[in-house]
Short mmCIF file of C-alpha atoms in Angstrom, two decimals:
data_model
loop_
_atom_site.label_atom_id
_atom_site.label_comp_id
_atom_site.label_asym_id
_atom_site.label_seq_id
_atom_site.Cartn_x
_atom_site.Cartn_y
_atom_site.Cartn_z
CA MET A 1438 -105.07 -125.24 182.13
CA CYS A 1439 -104.56 -121.61 181.09
CA ARG A 1440 -101.77 -120.98 178.59
CA PHE A 1441 -99.87 -117.70 178.72
CA ALA A 1442 -98.09 -115.71 176.00
CA ALA A 1443 -95.47 -113.08 176.80
CA ASN A 1444 -96.23 -109.69 175.28
CA LEU A 1445 -92.83 -108.64 173.98
CA SER A 1446 -93.84 -105.03 173.39
CA MET A 1447 -94.25 -104.52 177.15
CA MET A 1448 -92.35 -107.33 178.84
CA TYR A 1449 -88.57 -107.74 178.89
CA PRO A 1450 -87.79 -104.05 178.24
CA GLU A 1451 -84.36 -104.76 179.73
CA HIS A 1452 -83.54 -106.62 176.49
CA ALA A 1453 -83.43 -105.53 172.85
CA PHE A 1454 -86.61 -106.63 171.09
CA THR A 1455 -85.00 -109.47 169.17
CA ASP A 1456 -83.48 -110.81 172.40
CA ARG A 1457 -86.85 -110.93 174.15
CA PHE A 1458 -87.86 -114.15 172.37
CA ALA A 1459 -85.06 -116.12 174.01
CA ALA A 1460 -85.70 -114.45 177.37
CA ALA A 1461 -89.38 -115.41 177.26
CA ALA A 1462 -88.58 -118.99 176.28
CA LYS A 1463 -86.03 -119.27 179.09
CA ASP A 1464 -88.72 -118.22 181.56
CA GLY A 1465 -91.03 -120.99 180.35
CA PHE A 1466 -93.30 -119.18 177.91
CA LYS A 1467 -94.41 -121.22 174.91
CA ALA A 1468 -95.92 -118.33 172.95
CA VAL A 1469 -95.42 -114.62 172.37
CA GLU A 1470 -97.41 -111.67 171.13
CA TYR A 1471 -96.50 -108.04 170.44
CA LEU A 1472 -98.01 -104.94 168.92
CA PHE A 1473 -96.43 -104.85 165.46
CA PRO A 1474 -93.91 -106.93 163.50
CA TYR A 1475 -93.51 -104.60 160.53
CA GLU A 1476 -90.16 -102.97 161.27
CA TYR A 1477 -88.51 -106.39 161.10
CA GLU A 1478 -88.11 -108.81 158.22
CA GLY A 1479 -90.61 -111.60 158.52
CA SER A 1480 -87.89 -114.18 157.99
CA LEU A 1481 -85.99 -112.87 161.04
CA LEU A 1482 -89.06 -113.15 163.26
CA GLN A 1483 -89.77 -116.60 161.85
CA SER A 1484 -86.27 -117.70 162.85
CA LEU A 1485 -86.58 -116.23 166.34
CA LEU A 1486 -89.81 -118.15 166.88
CA ALA A 1487 -88.38 -121.40 165.55
CA ASP A 1488 -85.06 -121.11 167.41
CA ASN A 1489 -86.90 -120.67 170.70
CA ALA A 1490 -89.77 -123.14 170.06
CA LEU A 1491 -92.32 -120.34 170.39
CA THR A 1492 -95.79 -119.93 168.90
CA GLN A 1493 -96.86 -116.55 167.53
CA ALA A 1494 -100.11 -115.94 169.39
CA LEU A 1495 -101.16 -112.49 168.13
CA PHE A 1496 -100.10 -109.19 166.63
CA ASN A 1497 -101.89 -106.09 165.35
CA ALA A 1498 -102.59 -105.00 161.80
CA PRO A 1499 -100.87 -101.73 160.83
CA PRO A 1500 -102.59 -98.92 162.78
CA GLY A 1501 -101.97 -95.92 160.55
CA ASP A 1502 -99.40 -93.37 161.70
CA TRP A 1503 -98.70 -94.60 165.24
CA ALA A 1504 -96.03 -91.97 165.93
CA ALA A 1505 -98.52 -89.23 165.05
CA GLY A 1506 -101.08 -90.65 167.48
CA GLU A 1507 -103.23 -92.78 165.19
CA ARG A 1508 -104.58 -95.94 166.81
CA GLY A 1509 -106.08 -97.95 164.00
CA LEU A 1510 -107.78 -97.49 160.65
CA ALA A 1511 -110.80 -99.77 160.70
CA SER A 1512 -113.47 -97.20 161.59
CA LEU A 1513 -112.01 -94.20 159.77
CA PRO A 1514 -114.08 -92.86 156.85
CA GLY A 1515 -112.01 -92.10 153.76
CA ARG A 1516 -109.19 -94.46 154.74
CA GLN A 1517 -110.69 -97.68 153.35
CA ASP A 1518 -108.08 -98.21 150.66
CA GLU A 1519 -105.29 -97.76 153.19
CA PHE A 1520 -107.05 -100.19 155.51
CA LYS A 1521 -107.23 -102.82 152.77
CA ARG A 1522 -103.51 -102.46 152.09
CA SER A 1523 -102.81 -102.80 155.79
CA ILE A 1524 -104.68 -106.10 155.90
CA ASP A 1525 -102.69 -107.39 152.92
CA THR A 1526 -99.49 -106.56 154.79
CA ALA A 1527 -100.69 -108.09 158.06
CA LEU A 1528 -101.80 -111.33 156.41
CA GLU A 1529 -98.47 -111.66 154.62
CA TYR A 1530 -96.71 -111.59 158.00
CA ALA A 1531 -99.33 -113.83 159.62
CA ARG A 1532 -98.86 -116.53 157.00
CA LEU A 1533 -95.10 -116.49 157.40
CA LEU A 1534 -95.18 -116.55 161.22
CA GLY A 1535 -97.97 -119.08 161.57
CA ASN A 1536 -100.05 -116.47 163.39
CA ARG A 1537 -103.77 -117.32 163.67
CA LYS A 1538 -105.13 -114.27 165.54
CA LEU A 1539 -104.91 -110.78 164.04
CA HIS A 1540 -106.03 -107.76 166.05
CA VAL A 1541 -107.54 -104.96 163.96
CA MET A 1542 -107.63 -101.67 165.86
CA ALA A 1543 -110.73 -99.52 165.43
CA GLY A 1544 -109.13 -96.08 165.52
CA LEU A 1545 -110.11 -92.76 167.10
CA ILE A 1546 -113.25 -90.68 166.80
CA ARG A 1547 -113.60 -87.02 167.74
CA PRO A 1548 -116.68 -85.72 169.59
CA ASP A 1549 -117.72 -83.73 166.49
CA GLN A 1550 -117.66 -86.77 164.19
CA GLU A 1551 -120.70 -88.88 163.36
CA ARG A 1552 -120.51 -92.19 165.19
CA ALA A 1553 -123.00 -93.94 162.91
CA HIS A 1554 -120.82 -93.18 159.88
CA HIS A 1555 -117.72 -94.55 161.62
CA ARG A 1556 -119.63 -97.66 162.67
CA ALA A 1557 -120.80 -98.36 159.13
CA VAL A 1558 -117.23 -98.07 157.83
CA TYR A 1559 -116.04 -100.26 160.69
CA LEU A 1560 -118.47 -103.06 159.85
CA ASP A 1561 -117.62 -102.97 156.14
CA ASN A 1562 -113.89 -103.05 156.85
CA LEU A 1563 -114.18 -105.87 159.36
CA ALA A 1564 -116.22 -107.95 156.93
CA TYR A 1565 -113.55 -107.38 154.29
CA ALA A 1566 -110.70 -108.32 156.64
CA ALA A 1567 -112.47 -111.43 157.91
CA ARG A 1568 -113.23 -112.58 154.38
CA LEU A 1569 -109.58 -112.32 153.35
CA ALA A 1570 -108.30 -113.88 156.57
CA ALA A 1571 -110.65 -116.85 156.31
CA ALA A 1572 -108.73 -118.22 153.34
CA ASP A 1573 -105.74 -118.78 155.65
CA GLY A 1574 -107.67 -119.94 158.69
CA ILE A 1575 -106.94 -116.68 160.51
CA THR A 1576 -109.34 -115.08 162.97
CA ILE A 1577 -109.74 -111.29 163.14
CA VAL A 1578 -110.22 -109.94 166.66
CA ILE A 1579 -111.43 -106.52 167.79
CA GLU A 1580 -110.62 -105.07 171.20
CA PRO A 1581 -112.55 -102.63 173.39
CA ILE A 1582 -109.98 -100.26 174.92
CA ASN A 1583 -110.53 -97.95 177.87
CA THR A 1584 -110.63 -94.22 177.24
CA ARG A 1585 -108.16 -93.48 180.01
CA ASP A 1586 -105.32 -95.16 178.13
CA ILE A 1587 -106.51 -94.16 174.64
CA PRO A 1588 -108.92 -91.19 174.81
CA GLY A 1589 -111.34 -91.13 171.90
CA PHE A 1590 -110.91 -94.81 170.96
CA PHE A 1591 -113.97 -95.88 168.98
CA LEU A 1592 -114.67 -99.20 170.76
CA ASN A 1593 -114.84 -99.30 174.56
CA ARG A 1594 -117.34 -101.94 175.74
CA GLN A 1595 -117.54 -105.71 175.50
CA ASP A 1596 -121.24 -105.79 174.66
CA GLU A 1597 -120.74 -103.35 171.79
CA ALA A 1598 -117.89 -105.44 170.41
CA GLN A 1599 -119.98 -108.60 170.62
CA ALA A 1600 -122.86 -106.85 168.83
CA ILE A 1601 -120.54 -105.75 166.01
CA CYS A 1602 -119.21 -109.28 165.56
CA ALA A 1603 -122.74 -110.66 165.52
CA GLU A 1604 -123.78 -108.11 162.91
CA VAL A 1605 -120.87 -108.99 160.62
CA ALA A 1606 -121.83 -112.63 161.27
CA THR A 1607 -118.75 -114.57 160.28
CA ASP A 1608 -117.15 -117.28 162.37
CA ASN A 1609 -113.65 -115.79 162.10
CA LEU A 1610 -114.44 -112.42 163.69
CA GLN A 1611 -114.30 -112.42 167.50
CA VAL A 1612 -113.62 -110.18 170.47
CA GLN A 1613 -110.26 -109.71 172.13
CA PHE A 1614 -111.16 -109.57 175.82
CA ASP A 1615 -108.54 -107.57 177.71
CA LEU A 1616 -109.44 -107.89 181.38
CA TYR A 1617 -107.44 -104.77 182.25
CA HIS A 1618 -109.42 -102.56 179.86
CA CYS A 1619 -112.74 -104.17 180.80
CA GLN A 1620 -112.19 -103.70 184.52
CA ILE A 1621 -111.55 -99.99 184.03
CA VAL A 1622 -114.60 -99.42 181.84
CA GLU A 1623 -117.12 -101.98 183.08
CA GLY A 1624 -115.93 -104.33 185.82
CA ASP A 1625 -117.97 -107.50 186.55
CA LEU A 1626 -115.33 -109.52 184.75
CA ALA A 1627 -116.39 -113.08 185.60
CA THR A 1628 -119.99 -112.42 184.56
CA ARG A 1629 -118.90 -110.92 181.25
CA LEU A 1630 -116.54 -113.82 180.54
CA LYS A 1631 -119.35 -116.29 181.19
CA ARG A 1632 -121.76 -114.29 179.05
CA ASP A 1633 -119.44 -113.86 176.07
CA MET A 1634 -117.12 -116.85 175.89
CA VAL A 1635 -119.19 -118.73 173.32
CA ARG A 1636 -121.60 -116.84 171.12
CA PRO A 1637 -122.74 -117.60 167.57
CA HIS A 1638 -120.72 -115.46 165.12
CA ALA A 1639 -118.91 -113.78 168.01
CA GLY A 1640 -117.41 -115.02 171.28
CA ILE A 1641 -113.97 -114.44 172.77
CA GLY A 1642 -111.04 -115.12 170.45
CA HIS A 1643 -108.15 -113.88 172.61
CA ILE A 1644 -107.64 -112.79 176.23
CA GLN A 1645 -105.13 -110.36 177.71
CA ILE A 1646 -104.32 -109.49 181.31
CA ALA A 1647 -102.60 -106.87 183.45
CA GLY A 1648 -102.90 -105.60 186.98
CA VAL A 1649 -105.40 -102.77 187.55
CA PRO A 1650 -105.03 -99.82 187.89
CA ASP A 1651 -101.32 -99.49 187.04
CA ARG A 1652 -100.93 -102.15 184.31
CA ASN A 1653 -98.21 -104.03 186.17
CA GLU A 1654 -98.03 -107.75 186.98
CA PRO A 1655 -101.44 -109.37 187.58
CA ASP A 1656 -100.55 -110.17 191.19
CA VAL A 1657 -101.23 -106.62 192.38
CA GLY A 1658 -104.24 -104.36 192.23
CA GLU A 1659 -107.97 -104.76 192.35
CA VAL A 1660 -108.48 -107.88 190.18
CA ASN A 1661 -108.42 -111.42 191.61
CA TYR A 1662 -106.68 -113.15 188.73
CA PRO A 1663 -106.30 -116.65 190.24
CA TYR A 1664 -110.09 -116.77 190.57
CA LEU A 1665 -110.55 -115.53 187.00
CA PHE A 1666 -108.07 -118.07 185.63
CA ASP A 1667 -110.23 -120.78 187.19
CA VAL A 1668 -113.29 -119.22 185.56
CA ILE A 1669 -111.56 -119.13 182.19
CA ASP A 1670 -110.53 -122.77 182.57
CA SER A 1671 -114.06 -123.79 183.51
CA LEU A 1672 -115.42 -122.13 180.38
CA GLY A 1673 -113.22 -124.28 178.17
CA TYR A 1674 -111.15 -121.47 176.66
CA GLN A 1675 -108.41 -123.02 174.51
CA GLY A 1676 -106.55 -119.91 173.34
CA TRP A 1677 -103.56 -118.04 174.68
CA ILE A 1678 -103.74 -115.43 177.43
CA GLY A 1679 -101.50 -112.51 176.55
CA CYS A 1680 -99.52 -110.96 179.42
CA GLU A 1681 -99.75 -107.36 178.27
CA TYR A 1682 -98.33 -105.57 181.28
CA ARG A 1683 -95.41 -103.37 182.29
CA PRO A 1684 -93.16 -105.18 184.78
CA ARG A 1685 -92.55 -103.26 187.99
CA ALA A 1686 -88.84 -104.10 187.85
CA GLY A 1687 -87.09 -107.00 186.12
CA THR A 1688 -89.48 -109.07 184.02
CA SER A 1689 -88.14 -112.48 185.08
CA GLU A 1690 -88.01 -111.50 188.72
CA GLY A 1691 -91.67 -110.53 188.61
CA LEU A 1692 -92.97 -113.85 187.26
CA GLY A 1693 -93.70 -115.49 190.60
CA TRP A 1694 -97.43 -115.15 189.90
CA LEU A 1695 -97.02 -117.35 186.80
CA ARG A 1696 -95.19 -120.32 188.31
CA PRO A 1697 -98.32 -122.34 189.25
CA TRP A 1698 -99.51 -122.24 185.62
CA LEU A 1699 -96.27 -123.05 183.79
#
């Protein structure tokens, strides 16, 4: 049966961030994810997880200057040292929180920049991150993101992400398959899940969901999620499915879609 993690960066906006853990647990979630933990002491987050019997499913490595519009460091030439420091920081938090999936954002590329150069940096950085993470049993995941939400994002397609993982060729580098992003860019979700779920030195390491096109609950829009949940189950996926959506109104009131799976 599919297992769902509340994304606390998007869900429960009616609560302060540190109160969202208890709200998610009260609604029946057993795991949480969020974008970044770094503005909080790791010990505080550790306590919030423990007090609410929650598993930390995923968070992102530091993305550069988020407020200035940066969306990751991994593919950026000249930023390799900063990227390595960001992985040190992320792994320190991951160890403390018991987190086993770390999303490394690729970053942005301008039309005038050389894609091949960015790709070479990306592969080197991912190999470095995966090598460090392996010592703690942590998997690095990379996520294709649609260019409507993040124009200029380096990685947009599932097949490209799978090819990058296969080229790095380590068992702890996989793809984060966000069905919302994939539907916008590619569609054909069930076929892509079946194609990519288990691949040597690749595969799907984490799944996220949201309604398309407005990124609300997955019970509205153009994607038939109950069907896809059955597909995911049939493929033997054992990981968490992150609910990375913006509730239309109150978060708890909008969880009717989830009741059959809790």
